[in-house]
Amino acid sequence: NLTPKNMNFRRLQKSFRDAWRGVEYVYKYEQNFKIQLFFGILIIILMMALQLRKSEMVVILLLILLVLILELLNSALEKFLDILKPRMHLQAALVKDILAAMVLSASIGSILIGSLIFFPYITTIFLN
């Protein structure tokens, strides 16, 4: 039962601080996250400049979020696997490769879908 009386705002505030600390850590130490965030911001700027339809904007934003969230998940699981690594070296390495493939697949899929959305807008600029 969530009522204002039952909510612990200090705990909620701490949860947000902890989550933000996680984002800061990944941004500071994971090069791929920085690259993905840079291109995500660049795509958002392009999206605004080209004045995409709202439905297209939603798709693009969801794709950007998908890639960033998967990179956060990848980073978290890699850190966890580093704890297990001495006991399970080959399996841990394989799991890390699969996690990287997950992010790569989402990135490639996002590029393909984004290209389909942006292509008509960009061709219109160059053909006019």
mmCIF file of C-alpha atoms in Angstrom:
data_model
loop_
_atom_site.group_PDB
_atom_site.id
_atom_site.type_symbol
_atom_site.label_atom_id
_atom_site.label_comp_id
_atom_site.label_asym_id
_atom_site.label_seq_id
_atom_site.Cartn_x
_atom_site.Cartn_y
_atom_site.Cartn_z
ATOM 1 C CA ASN A 1 0.000 0.000 0.000
ATOM 2 C CA LEU A 2 1.779 3.101 -1.251
ATOM 3 C CA THR A 3 0.511 6.199 0.428
ATOM 4 C CA PRO A 4 2.494 9.316 1.257
ATOM 5 C CA LYS A 5 2.323 8.255 4.897
ATOM 6 C CA ASN A 6 3.917 4.847 4.171
ATOM 7 C CA MET A 7 6.635 6.073 1.814
ATOM 8 C CA ASN A 8 10.155 6.498 3.097
ATOM 9 C CA PHE A 9 11.505 9.470 1.146
ATOM 10 C CA ARG A 10 15.006 9.148 2.612
ATOM 11 C CA ARG A 11 15.246 5.593 1.358
ATOM 12 C CA LEU A 12 13.918 6.692 -2.047
ATOM 13 C CA GLN A 13 16.448 9.524 -2.156
ATOM 14 C CA LYS A 14 19.236 7.073 -1.265
ATOM 15 C CA SER A 15 18.082 4.741 -4.050
ATOM 16 C CA PHE A 16 18.348 7.563 -6.586
ATOM 17 C CA ARG A 17 21.802 8.527 -5.265
ATOM 18 C CA ASP A 18 22.975 4.917 -5.516
ATOM 19 C CA ALA A 19 21.623 4.609 -9.058
ATOM 20 C CA TRP A 20 23.289 7.845 -10.114
ATOM 21 C CA ARG A 21 26.585 6.665 -8.592
ATOM 22 C CA GLY A 22 26.297 3.544 -10.765
ATOM 23 C CA VAL A 23 25.783 5.644 -13.899
ATOM 24 C CA GLU A 24 28.747 7.850 -12.944
ATOM 25 C CA TYR A 25 30.940 4.792 -12.422
ATOM 26 C CA VAL A 26 30.079 3.285 -15.792
ATOM 27 C CA TYR A 27 30.538 6.659 -17.509
ATOM 28 C CA LYS A 28 33.938 7.131 -15.870
ATOM 29 C CA TYR A 29 35.347 3.641 -16.461
ATOM 30 C CA GLU A 30 33.556 2.180 -19.501
ATOM 31 C CA GLN A 31 34.645 3.676 -22.815
ATOM 32 C CA ASN A 32 31.783 2.073 -24.748
ATOM 33 C CA PHE A 33 29.190 3.765 -22.532
ATOM 34 C CA LYS A 34 30.755 7.176 -23.246
ATOM 35 C CA ILE A 35 30.728 6.478 -26.988
ATOM 36 C CA GLN A 36 27.119 5.262 -26.923
ATOM 37 C CA LEU A 37 26.021 8.249 -24.852
ATOM 38 C CA PHE A 38 27.819 10.652 -27.217
ATOM 39 C CA PHE A 39 26.115 9.156 -30.276
ATOM 40 C CA GLY A 40 22.791 9.032 -28.435
ATOM 41 C CA ILE A 41 22.984 12.771 -27.734
ATOM 42 C CA LEU A 42 24.094 13.439 -31.315
ATOM 43 C CA ILE A 43 21.121 11.456 -32.647
ATOM 44 C CA ILE A 44 18.724 13.336 -30.353
ATOM 45 C CA ILE A 45 20.059 16.651 -31.696
ATOM 46 C CA LEU A 46 19.691 15.389 -35.280
ATOM 47 C CA MET A 47 16.207 14.123 -34.484
ATOM 48 C CA MET A 48 15.178 17.574 -33.241
ATOM 49 C CA ALA A 49 16.841 19.370 -36.165
ATOM 50 C CA LEU A 50 15.065 17.192 -38.718
ATOM 51 C CA GLN A 51 11.755 17.487 -36.831
ATOM 52 C CA LEU A 52 10.880 13.790 -36.864
ATOM 53 C CA ARG A 53 7.310 12.744 -36.135
ATOM 54 C CA LYS A 54 6.540 11.979 -32.487
ATOM 55 C CA SER A 55 6.184 8.260 -33.140
ATOM 56 C CA GLU A 56 9.607 8.211 -34.806
ATOM 57 C CA MET A 57 11.099 10.146 -31.899
ATOM 58 C CA VAL A 58 9.696 7.611 -29.460
ATOM 59 C CA VAL A 59 11.256 4.749 -31.408
ATOM 60 C CA ILE A 60 14.642 6.499 -31.580
ATOM 61 C CA LEU A 61 14.586 7.336 -27.857
ATOM 62 C CA LEU A 62 13.641 3.749 -26.983
ATOM 63 C CA LEU A 63 16.516 2.450 -29.107
ATOM 64 C CA ILE A 64 18.989 4.805 -27.415
ATOM 65 C CA LEU A 65 17.703 3.737 -24.003
ATOM 66 C CA LEU A 66 17.887 0.069 -24.971
ATOM 67 C CA VAL A 67 21.553 0.314 -25.929
ATOM 68 C CA LEU A 68 22.478 2.349 -22.829
ATOM 69 C CA ILE A 69 20.587 0.025 -20.478
ATOM 70 C CA LEU A 70 22.163 -3.055 -22.041
ATOM 71 C CA GLU A 71 25.599 -1.462 -21.656
ATOM 72 C CA LEU A 72 24.862 -0.806 -17.963
ATOM 73 C CA LEU A 73 23.745 -4.421 -17.563
ATOM 74 C CA ASN A 74 26.826 -5.646 -19.422
ATOM 75 C CA SER A 75 29.099 -3.597 -17.155
ATOM 76 C CA ALA A 76 27.383 -4.806 -13.985
ATOM 77 C CA LEU A 77 27.544 -8.457 -14.981
ATOM 78 C CA GLU A 78 31.176 -8.131 -16.059
ATOM 79 C CA LYS A 79 32.059 -6.729 -12.628
ATOM 80 C CA PHE A 80 30.232 -9.620 -10.996
ATOM 81 C CA LEU A 81 32.013 -12.132 -13.205
ATOM 82 C CA ASP A 82 35.355 -10.600 -12.250
ATOM 83 C CA ILE A 83 34.648 -11.800 -8.714
ATOM 84 C CA LEU A 84 34.104 -15.367 -9.957
ATOM 85 C CA LYS A 85 36.834 -15.284 -12.594
ATOM 86 C CA PRO A 86 39.628 -17.044 -10.679
ATOM 87 C CA ARG A 87 37.424 -20.125 -10.273
ATOM 88 C CA MET A 88 35.653 -20.059 -13.620
ATOM 89 C CA HIS A 89 38.053 -18.380 -16.043
ATOM 90 C CA LEU A 90 36.925 -19.901 -19.380
ATOM 91 C CA GLN A 91 33.217 -19.760 -18.597
ATOM 92 C CA ALA A 92 33.466 -16.180 -17.316
ATOM 93 C CA ALA A 93 35.276 -15.106 -20.477
ATOM 94 C CA LEU A 94 32.621 -16.735 -22.638
ATOM 95 C CA VAL A 95 29.787 -15.074 -20.699
ATOM 96 C CA LYS A 96 31.534 -11.693 -21.100
ATOM 97 C CA ASP A 97 31.773 -12.280 -24.849
ATOM 98 C CA ILE A 98 28.074 -13.116 -25.009
ATOM 99 C CA LEU A 99 27.210 -9.984 -23.022
ATOM 100 C CA ALA A 100 29.280 -7.890 -25.424
ATOM 101 C CA ALA A 101 27.492 -9.573 -28.348
ATOM 102 C CA MET A 102 24.160 -8.597 -26.758
ATOM 103 C CA VAL A 103 25.122 -4.914 -26.729
ATOM 104 C CA LEU A 104 26.634 -5.133 -30.221
ATOM 105 C CA SER A 105 23.449 -6.727 -31.591
ATOM 106 C CA ALA A 106 21.281 -4.011 -30.046
ATOM 107 C CA SER A 107 23.615 -1.332 -31.420
ATOM 108 C CA ILE A 108 23.578 -2.752 -34.946
ATOM 109 C CA GLY A 109 19.799 -3.184 -34.822
ATOM 110 C CA SER A 110 19.426 0.395 -33.603
ATOM 111 C CA ILE A 111 21.600 1.687 -36.433
ATOM 112 C CA LEU A 112 19.520 -0.215 -38.997
ATOM 113 C CA ILE A 113 16.187 0.943 -37.583
ATOM 114 C CA GLY A 114 17.485 4.496 -37.144
ATOM 115 C CA SER A 115 18.705 4.520 -40.738
ATOM 116 C CA LEU A 116 15.251 3.511 -41.963
ATOM 117 C CA ILE A 117 13.723 6.376 -39.991
ATOM 118 C CA PHE A 118 16.318 9.038 -40.867
ATOM 119 C CA PHE A 119 16.876 8.108 -44.545
ATOM 120 C CA PRO A 120 13.782 9.870 -45.988
ATOM 121 C CA TYR A 121 14.539 13.052 -44.031
ATOM 122 C CA ILE A 122 18.187 13.153 -45.093
ATOM 123 C CA THR A 123 17.462 12.371 -48.759
ATOM 124 C CA THR A 124 14.852 15.144 -48.802
ATOM 125 C CA ILE A 125 17.501 17.635 -47.662
ATOM 126 C CA PHE A 126 19.981 16.597 -50.345
ATOM 127 C CA LEU A 127 17.434 16.278 -53.159
ATOM 128 C CA ASN A 128 15.869 19.714 -52.584
#
